[in-house]
Coordinates of C-alpha atoms and ligand atoms in Angstrom, one line a residue:
M281 CA 8.8 -20.9 2.0
R282 CA 8.8 -22.2 5.6
T283 CA 10.0 -20.7 8.9
Q284 CA 9.5 -21.2 12.6
V285 CA 8.1 -17.7 13.4
C286 CA 6.5 -15.4 10.8
I287 CA 6.7 -11.9 12.0
I288 CA 4.4 -9.3 10.5
G289 CA 5.8 -5.8 10.7
G290 CA 9.4 -4.6 10.6
G291 CA 9.1 -1.8 13.2
P292 CA 11.0 -2.0 16.5
S293 CA 9.0 -4.9 18.0
G294 CA 9.3 -7.2 14.9
L295 CA 13.0 -6.5 14.4
L296 CA 13.9 -6.9 18.1
L297 CA 12.0 -10.2 18.3
S298 CA 13.6 -11.5 15.1
Q299 CA 17.1 -10.6 16.3
L300 CA 16.6 -12.1 19.7
L301 CA 15.2 -15.4 18.2
H302 CA 18.2 -15.5 15.8
R303 CA 20.6 -15.4 18.7
R304 CA 18.9 -18.5 20.1
G305 CA 18.9 -20.4 16.8
I306 CA 15.2 -19.8 16.1
E307 CA 14.4 -18.9 12.5
S308 CA 12.0 -16.1 11.6
V309 CA 11.0 -14.1 8.5
I310 CA 9.8 -10.5 8.7
L311 CA 7.1 -9.1 6.3
E312 CA 7.1 -5.3 6.1
R313 CA 4.6 -3.2 4.2
Q314 CA 6.8 -0.2 3.7
T315 CA 10.4 0.3 2.5
R316 CA 13.4 0.3 5.0
D317 CA 13.9 4.1 4.3
Y318 CA 10.2 4.8 5.1
V319 CA 10.4 3.0 8.4
L320 CA 13.6 4.8 9.3
G321 CA 12.1 8.2 8.3
R322 CA 9.4 8.0 11.0
I323 CA 10.3 10.2 14.0
R324 CA 8.8 8.6 17.1
A325 CA 9.9 7.7 20.6
G326 CA 13.0 9.1 22.3
V327 CA 13.2 7.7 25.9
L328 CA 14.2 4.1 26.6
E329 CA 13.8 2.2 29.9
Q330 CA 16.4 -0.2 31.3
G331 CA 14.4 -3.2 30.2
L332 CA 14.7 -2.2 26.6
L333 CA 18.4 -1.5 27.0
R334 CA 18.9 -5.0 28.4
L335 CA 17.0 -6.5 25.5
M336 CA 19.1 -4.5 23.0
D337 CA 22.3 -5.9 24.7
E338 CA 20.9 -9.4 24.7
A339 CA 20.1 -9.0 21.0
G340 CA 23.8 -8.0 20.5
V341 CA 22.9 -4.5 19.3
G342 CA 23.4 -2.4 22.4
G343 CA 26.9 -1.1 21.5
R344 CA 26.2 2.1 19.7
M345 CA 23.2 2.9 22.0
R346 CA 25.5 2.6 25.1
R347 CA 28.1 4.8 23.4
E348 CA 25.9 7.5 21.8
G349 CA 22.8 7.5 24.0
F350 CA 22.4 9.9 26.9
E351 CA 21.5 8.8 30.4
H352 CA 19.0 11.1 32.1
A353 CA 18.9 11.0 35.9
G354 CA 15.7 13.1 36.1
T355 CA 13.1 15.3 34.4
L356 CA 11.6 18.8 34.9
I357 CA 7.9 19.5 35.3
A358 CA 6.8 23.1 34.7
Y359 CA 3.4 24.6 35.4
G360 CA 3.0 28.3 34.5
E361 CA 6.2 29.9 35.7
E362 CA 6.9 27.3 38.4
M363 CA 9.3 24.4 37.7
F364 CA 10.5 21.4 39.8
R365 CA 12.6 18.4 39.2
I366 CA 11.9 14.7 39.7
D367 CA 15.1 12.8 40.4
F368 CA 14.8 9.2 39.0
V369 CA 18.1 8.0 40.3
E370 CA 17.5 9.3 43.8
H371 CA 14.0 7.7 43.9
T372 CA 14.6 4.4 42.0
G373 CA 18.4 4.1 41.5
T374 CA 17.8 4.0 37.8
P375 CA 18.2 6.6 35.0
V376 CA 16.5 6.4 31.6
M377 CA 18.3 6.6 28.2
V378 CA 17.6 9.2 25.5
Y379 CA 18.2 7.4 22.2
G380 CA 15.8 7.7 19.3
Q381 CA 13.5 5.0 18.0
T382 CA 15.0 5.7 14.6
E383 CA 18.5 4.7 15.9
V384 CA 17.1 1.6 17.7
T385 CA 15.5 0.6 14.4
R386 CA 18.6 1.3 12.3
D387 CA 20.8 -0.8 14.7
L388 CA 18.3 -3.7 14.5
Y389 CA 18.1 -3.5 10.7
E390 CA 21.9 -3.6 10.4
A391 CA 22.1 -6.6 12.7
R392 CA 19.4 -8.5 10.9
E393 CA 21.1 -7.8 7.5
A394 CA 24.6 -8.7 8.8
A395 CA 23.2 -12.1 10.0
G396 CA 21.5 -12.7 6.7
G397 CA 18.0 -12.4 8.2
I398 CA 15.1 -12.4 5.8
I399 CA 13.0 -9.2 5.7
E400 CA 10.5 -8.9 2.8
F401 CA 9.7 -5.2 2.1
E402 CA 6.8 -3.7 0.3
V403 CA 4.5 -6.6 0.9
E404 CA 0.8 -6.1 0.2
G405 CA -2.4 -7.8 1.2
V406 CA -0.9 -9.8 4.1
A407 CA -3.4 -12.4 5.3
I408 CA -3.0 -14.8 8.2
H409 CA -4.6 -18.3 7.8
D410 CA -5.4 -21.1 10.2
A411 CA -3.9 -19.3 13.3
D412 CA -6.4 -21.3 15.4
R413 CA -5.1 -24.6 14.0
D414 CA -1.7 -26.4 14.2
A415 CA -0.3 -25.3 10.9
P416 CA -0.8 -21.6 10.3
Y417 CA 0.4 -19.9 7.1
V418 CA 0.6 -16.3 5.8
T419 CA 0.0 -15.1 2.3
W420 CA 0.9 -11.8 0.6
R421 CA 1.5 -10.1 -2.8
Q422 CA 4.8 -8.7 -3.8
G423 CA 5.9 -7.3 -7.1
G424 CA 2.8 -8.8 -8.8
A425 CA 3.5 -12.3 -7.4
E426 CA 1.4 -14.2 -4.8
K427 CA 3.5 -15.6 -2.0
R428 CA 3.0 -18.0 0.9
I429 CA 5.0 -18.9 4.0
D430 CA 4.2 -21.8 6.4
C431 CA 5.2 -21.4 10.0
D432 CA 4.7 -22.7 13.6
F433 CA 3.7 -19.3 15.0
V434 CA 2.7 -15.8 13.8
A435 CA 3.9 -12.7 15.7
G436 CA 1.7 -9.7 14.9
C437 CA 4.1 -6.8 15.3
D438 CA 2.4 -4.6 12.7
G439 CA 1.3 -1.6 14.7
F440 CA -2.1 -0.1 15.4
H441 CA -3.3 -0.1 11.8
G442 CA -1.9 -3.6 11.0
V443 CA -3.8 -6.7 9.9
S444 CA -2.9 -9.0 12.8
R445 CA -5.3 -7.7 15.4
R446 CA -8.2 -7.6 12.9
S447 CA -7.4 -11.3 12.0
I448 CA -8.8 -12.3 15.4
P449 CA -12.5 -12.8 15.2
E450 CA -14.5 -10.0 16.9
D451 CA -16.2 -12.4 19.3
A452 CA -12.8 -13.6 20.5
R453 CA -11.4 -10.2 21.6
R454 CA -12.4 -7.2 23.6
E455 CA -11.2 -3.6 23.0
Y456 CA -10.9 -0.8 25.5
E457 CA -10.3 2.7 24.2
K458 CA -10.1 6.4 25.2
V459 CA -9.5 9.0 22.5
Y460 CA -8.2 12.4 23.7
P461 CA -9.7 15.5 22.1
F462 CA -6.2 16.9 21.1
G463 CA -2.9 15.9 19.4
W464 CA 0.8 16.7 19.7
L465 CA 2.4 18.8 17.0
G466 CA 6.1 17.9 17.0
I467 CA 9.2 19.3 15.3
L468 CA 12.8 18.1 15.0
S469 CA 15.4 20.8 14.6
E470 CA 19.2 20.9 14.4
T471 CA 19.6 23.2 17.4
P472 CA 21.0 22.5 20.9
P473 CA 18.3 21.4 23.4
V474 CA 17.0 24.2 25.6
N475 CA 17.9 22.1 28.7
H476 CA 20.0 19.0 29.4
E477 CA 16.9 17.2 30.8
L478 CA 13.4 17.0 29.4
I479 CA 10.9 19.6 30.4
Y480 CA 7.2 18.7 30.5
A481 CA 5.1 21.8 30.8
N482 CA 1.4 22.5 31.7
S483 CA 0.7 26.1 30.7
P484 CA -2.6 28.0 30.4
R485 CA -2.2 27.6 26.6
G486 CA -1.8 23.9 26.7
F487 CA 0.9 21.2 27.1
A488 CA 4.5 21.5 25.7
L489 CA 7.5 19.2 25.9
C490 CA 11.1 20.0 25.3
S491 CA 13.0 16.9 24.4
M492 CA 16.1 16.0 22.4
R493 CA 18.0 13.4 20.4
N494 CA 21.6 14.7 20.9
E495 CA 23.6 17.9 21.6
N496 CA 22.5 19.4 18.3
L497 CA 19.2 17.8 17.7
S498 CA 16.1 18.9 19.6
R499 CA 12.6 17.5 19.6
Y500 CA 9.8 19.8 20.8
Y501 CA 6.0 19.3 21.0
V502 CA 3.0 21.5 21.7
Q503 CA -0.6 20.3 22.3
C504 CA -2.8 21.1 19.3
S505 CA -6.3 20.5 18.2
A506 CA -7.1 17.0 17.1
H507 CA -8.2 18.5 13.7
D508 CA -5.2 20.7 13.2
K509 CA -2.9 20.3 10.1
V510 CA 0.9 20.6 9.9
E511 CA 0.4 23.1 7.1
N512 CA -1.3 25.5 9.6
W513 CA 2.0 25.9 11.5
S514 CA 5.0 27.7 10.1
D515 CA 8.2 27.2 12.0
D516 CA 8.0 30.8 13.4
E517 CA 4.5 30.1 14.7
F518 CA 5.6 26.9 16.3
W519 CA 8.5 28.5 18.1
A520 CA 6.4 31.5 19.3
E521 CA 3.8 29.1 20.7
L522 CA 6.4 26.9 22.4
K523 CA 7.9 30.0 24.1
R524 CA 4.5 31.0 25.5
R525 CA 4.1 27.6 27.1
I526 CA 7.4 27.2 29.0
P527 CA 8.6 29.3 31.9
G528 CA 10.0 32.7 30.8
H529 CA 13.6 32.1 32.0
V530 CA 13.6 28.8 30.0
A531 CA 12.2 30.5 26.9
E532 CA 14.9 33.1 27.0
G533 CA 17.5 30.4 26.4
L534 CA 15.6 28.6 23.5
V535 CA 17.7 28.4 20.3
T536 CA 15.4 28.2 17.3
G537 CA 16.1 27.2 13.7
P538 CA 14.4 25.5 10.7
S539 CA 12.5 22.3 11.4
I540 CA 13.7 19.2 9.6
E541 CA 10.6 17.3 10.4
K542 CA 7.1 18.3 11.6
S543 CA 4.2 16.0 12.3
I544 CA 1.0 15.7 14.3
A545 CA 0.3 12.6 16.5
P546 CA -3.2 11.9 17.8
L547 CA -3.5 10.9 21.5
R548 CA -5.2 7.6 22.3
S549 CA -5.3 4.9 25.0
F550 CA -6.2 1.5 23.6
V551 CA -5.9 -2.1 24.7
T552 CA -7.1 -5.3 23.1
E553 CA -7.6 -8.5 25.1
P554 CA -6.4 -11.2 24.9
M555 CA -3.1 -10.7 23.0
R556 CA -3.1 -14.3 21.7
W557 CA -5.4 -16.2 19.5
G558 CA -4.2 -19.8 18.8
R559 CA -0.8 -19.5 17.2
L560 CA -1.0 -15.8 16.6
F561 CA 0.5 -13.5 19.2
L562 CA 0.1 -9.7 19.2
C563 CA 3.0 -7.5 20.2
G564 CA 3.5 -3.7 20.7
D565 CA 1.2 -1.2 19.0
A566 CA -0.8 -4.0 17.3
A567 CA -2.3 -4.7 20.8
H568 CA -2.1 -1.4 22.7
I569 CA -1.5 2.3 22.3
V570 CA -0.7 4.9 25.0
P571 CA -0.7 8.7 24.7
P572 CA 3.0 9.7 24.4
T573 CA 3.1 11.7 27.6
G574 CA 4.6 8.9 29.7
A575 CA 7.1 7.8 26.9
K576 CA 5.8 4.3 27.2
G577 CA 4.8 3.3 23.6
L578 CA 8.1 1.8 22.5
N579 CA 8.9 0.5 26.0
T580 CA 5.7 -1.5 26.4
A581 CA 6.4 -3.0 22.9
A582 CA 9.7 -4.1 24.4
S583 CA 8.2 -5.8 27.4
D584 CA 5.8 -7.7 25.1
V585 CA 8.8 -8.8 23.0
H586 CA 10.5 -10.0 26.2
Y587 CA 7.5 -12.2 27.3
L588 CA 7.0 -13.6 23.8
F589 CA 10.7 -14.3 23.3
S590 CA 10.9 -16.1 26.6
G591 CA 7.7 -18.1 25.7
L592 CA 9.1 -19.1 22.3
T593 CA 12.5 -20.1 23.7
Q594 CA 10.8 -22.2 26.4
F595 CA 8.8 -23.9 23.7
Y596 CA 11.7 -24.6 21.3
E597 CA 14.4 -25.4 23.8
L598 CA 12.4 -27.2 26.5
N599 CA 9.4 -28.4 24.5
D600 CA 7.2 -26.5 27.1
A601 CA 4.3 -24.3 26.0
E602 CA 3.7 -22.7 29.5
G603 CA 5.4 -19.4 28.6
L604 CA 3.3 -19.1 25.4
D605 CA 0.1 -20.0 27.3
L606 CA 0.9 -17.3 29.9
Y607 CA 2.0 -14.7 27.3
S608 CA -1.1 -12.6 27.1
E609 CA -1.7 -12.6 30.9
R610 CA 1.9 -11.6 31.7
A611 CA 2.1 -8.9 29.0
L612 CA -1.3 -7.4 29.9
A613 CA -0.5 -7.2 33.6
R614 CA 2.3 -4.8 32.8
I615 CA 0.5 -3.0 29.9
W616 CA -2.4 -1.9 32.1
K617 CA 0.0 -0.3 34.6
A618 CA 1.7 1.6 31.8
E619 CA -1.7 2.6 30.4
R620 CA -2.6 3.9 33.9
F621 CA 0.6 5.9 34.2
S622 CA 0.3 7.4 30.6
W623 CA -3.4 8.3 31.3
W624 CA -2.6 9.8 34.7
F625 CA 0.3 11.9 33.3
S626 CA -1.7 13.0 30.3
Q627 CA -4.6 14.1 32.6
L628 CA -2.2 16.1 34.7
M629 CA -0.3 17.8 31.9
H630 CA -2.9 18.9 29.3
R631 CA -5.6 21.5 29.1
F632 CA -9.0 19.9 28.3
E633 CA -11.6 22.0 26.5
D634 CA -14.4 20.7 28.7
Q635 CA -12.4 21.1 31.9
T636 CA -14.6 22.6 34.7
E637 CA -13.3 24.9 37.4
F638 CA -13.4 21.9 39.7
D639 CA -11.3 19.8 37.4
R640 CA -8.8 22.5 37.1
K641 CA -8.5 22.8 40.9
M642 CA -8.0 19.0 41.0
Q643 CA -5.2 19.3 38.5
I644 CA -3.5 22.1 40.5
A645 CA -3.8 20.0 43.7
E646 CA -2.3 17.0 42.0
M647 CA 0.6 19.1 40.7
E648 CA 1.2 20.6 44.2
L649 CA 1.2 17.1 45.6
L650 CA 3.7 15.9 43.0
R651 CA 5.9 19.0 43.7
S652 CA 5.9 18.6 47.4
S653 CA 5.6 14.9 48.3
E654 CA 8.5 12.6 48.2
A655 CA 6.1 9.7 48.0
A656 CA 4.3 11.1 45.0
Q657 CA 7.6 11.8 43.2
K658 CA 8.8 8.3 44.0
A659 CA 5.7 6.8 42.5
M660 CA 6.1 9.0 39.4
A661 CA 9.8 8.1 39.0
E662 CA 9.1 4.3 39.5
N663 CA 6.6 4.4 36.6
Y664 CA 8.6 6.7 34.4
V665 CA 11.8 4.6 34.5
G666 CA 9.7 1.5 33.9
L667 CA 8.1 -1.2 36.1
P668 CA 10.2 -4.3 36.3
Y669 CA 9.9 -7.4 34.0
Ligands
FAD760 P1 5.2 0.2 14.7 O1 6.4 1.0 15.0 O2 4.0 0.8 14.3 O3 5.7 -0.9 13.5 C1 4.8 -1.6 12.9 C2 5.3 -2.0 11.5 O4 4.4 -2.8 10.8 C3 5.5 -0.7 10.6 O5 6.8 -0.7 10.1 C4 4.4 -0.9 9.6 O6 4.8 -0.3 8.3 C5 4.2 -2.4 9.5 N1 2.9 -2.8 9.0 C6 1.7 -2.3 9.3 N2 0.7 -2.9 8.7 C7 1.3 -3.9 8.0 C8 0.8 -5.0 7.2 N3 -0.5 -5.1 7.0 N4 1.7 -5.8 6.7 C9 3.0 -5.7 6.9 N5 3.5 -4.7 7.7 C10 2.7 -3.9 8.2 N6 6.2 6.4 21.8 C11 7.0 7.0 22.7 O7 7.4 6.3 23.7 N7 7.3 8.3 22.6 C12 6.9 9.1 21.5 O8 7.3 10.2 21.4 C13 6.1 8.5 20.5 N8 5.7 9.2 19.4 C14 4.9 8.6 18.5 C15 4.5 9.3 17.4 C16 3.7 8.6 16.4 C17 3.2 9.4 15.2 C18 3.3 7.3 16.6 C19 2.4 6.6 15.6 C20 3.8 6.6 17.7 C21 4.6 7.2 18.6 N9 5.1 6.5 19.8 C22 5.8 7.1 20.7 C23 4.8 5.2 20.0 C24 5.9 4.3 19.5 O9 6.6 4.9 18.4 C25 5.4 2.9 19.2 O10 4.8 2.4 20.4 C26 6.3 2.0 18.6 O11 6.6 2.4 17.3 C27 5.7 0.5 18.6 O12 6.5 -0.3 17.8 P2 5.9 -1.5 17.0 O13 7.0 -2.1 16.3 O14 5.0 -2.2 17.9 O15 4.9 -0.8 15.9
PHB761 C1 10.5 12.4 22.4 O1 11.6 12.8 22.6 O2 10.0 12.3 21.2 C2 9.6 12.2 23.5 C3 10.1 12.2 24.8 C4 9.3 11.9 25.9 C5 7.9 11.7 25.7 C6 7.4 11.7 24.4 C7 8.2 12.0 23.3 O3 7.1 11.5 26.8

């Protein structure tokens, strides 16, 4: 087999890149370790920035998202019984869109399939060869057979646990990491959301988030121990804990019901530099992770796709490698700002076991500043709706 761009990973970054390239006449093949249903069963991000919406439109898959997604003009921040709102539209002129990653992925799979795009599922033992030479190739096993594809470029879109980042020799990359001493326990339930906008809550018992997918599908999270297990939490225990962490008048309106999904996500900040090695380009979670507090994971994957897509089109259409040469620098400049925002918002919203009295006073002062200062709210809004690209 031969293709122009071999994409490893059929998550949102790989699918979006493949679909965008297809629209410009550039061929790609996607190699995905799991089945399509498995990928679509993962409940992850829910808040999309304008940049991702534009890319979905450019990829020809924005229709359902524009019809069924929900524009959110602001968000609520609670601490104890206090609550205030940050108005994104007032401060930046821009709302965000609530539309699940599952739906983004589904729309992209359907578009790739309708266009006859090649996606190889259940691939095992993917290995990248000669990425530092002119003629890279990728090998894998599938249904007992050994397979190989030759290509011009490899896009490593295979997430944090993928093979792409690890294919770059250790002495050619540098990793930066911060692991948080807690996780988020999340549930999905077929109940109406407690509020029409998201509520991020810092309570004495820890962080909680009230989010949603649509009018009858809610997504809620509570901060839990990094060592906790989903089995330790019955639905009743989850709802009781959530109620204790949000203001009383909000808790009164909470509609509870059986969970249809329950999972724990660890919190981590991670960046690898550079995001390119020869003809291999890392994209999305393969290169960086943010704690979910700022809703930036999927959105930073999208900005990487944008820079890589523009570098590849410049290469194929204008025979100019400048965009590819600048890819890592351009992507990382934006990534580090999203890392900073996610880190800052995580520090502000969670309870830390080793927090001193002084640290707690700093958190309260920061919260008071955010509640009362137009400038602080504007900075938060600017980052939350997404820095430009
Ligand atoms: P992924 O979605 O991880 O896709 C990578 C794909 O590559 C997967 O389909 C995987 O099966 C495949 N793959 C892996 N290894 C190989 C291999 N060796 N060979 C072939 N294929 C391989 N972000 C938010 O903004 N808000 C959230 O609430 C949120 N919640 C999250 C919860 C969890 C549990 C996790 C893990 C992430 C969450 N994120 C959230 C982050 C967001 O979902 C990711 O940033 C986003 O999925 C990144 O997309 P991606 O395509 O780069 O990577
Ligand atoms: C979600 O709806 O899953 C969600 C929303 C906002 C976040 C994180 C997760 O910051």
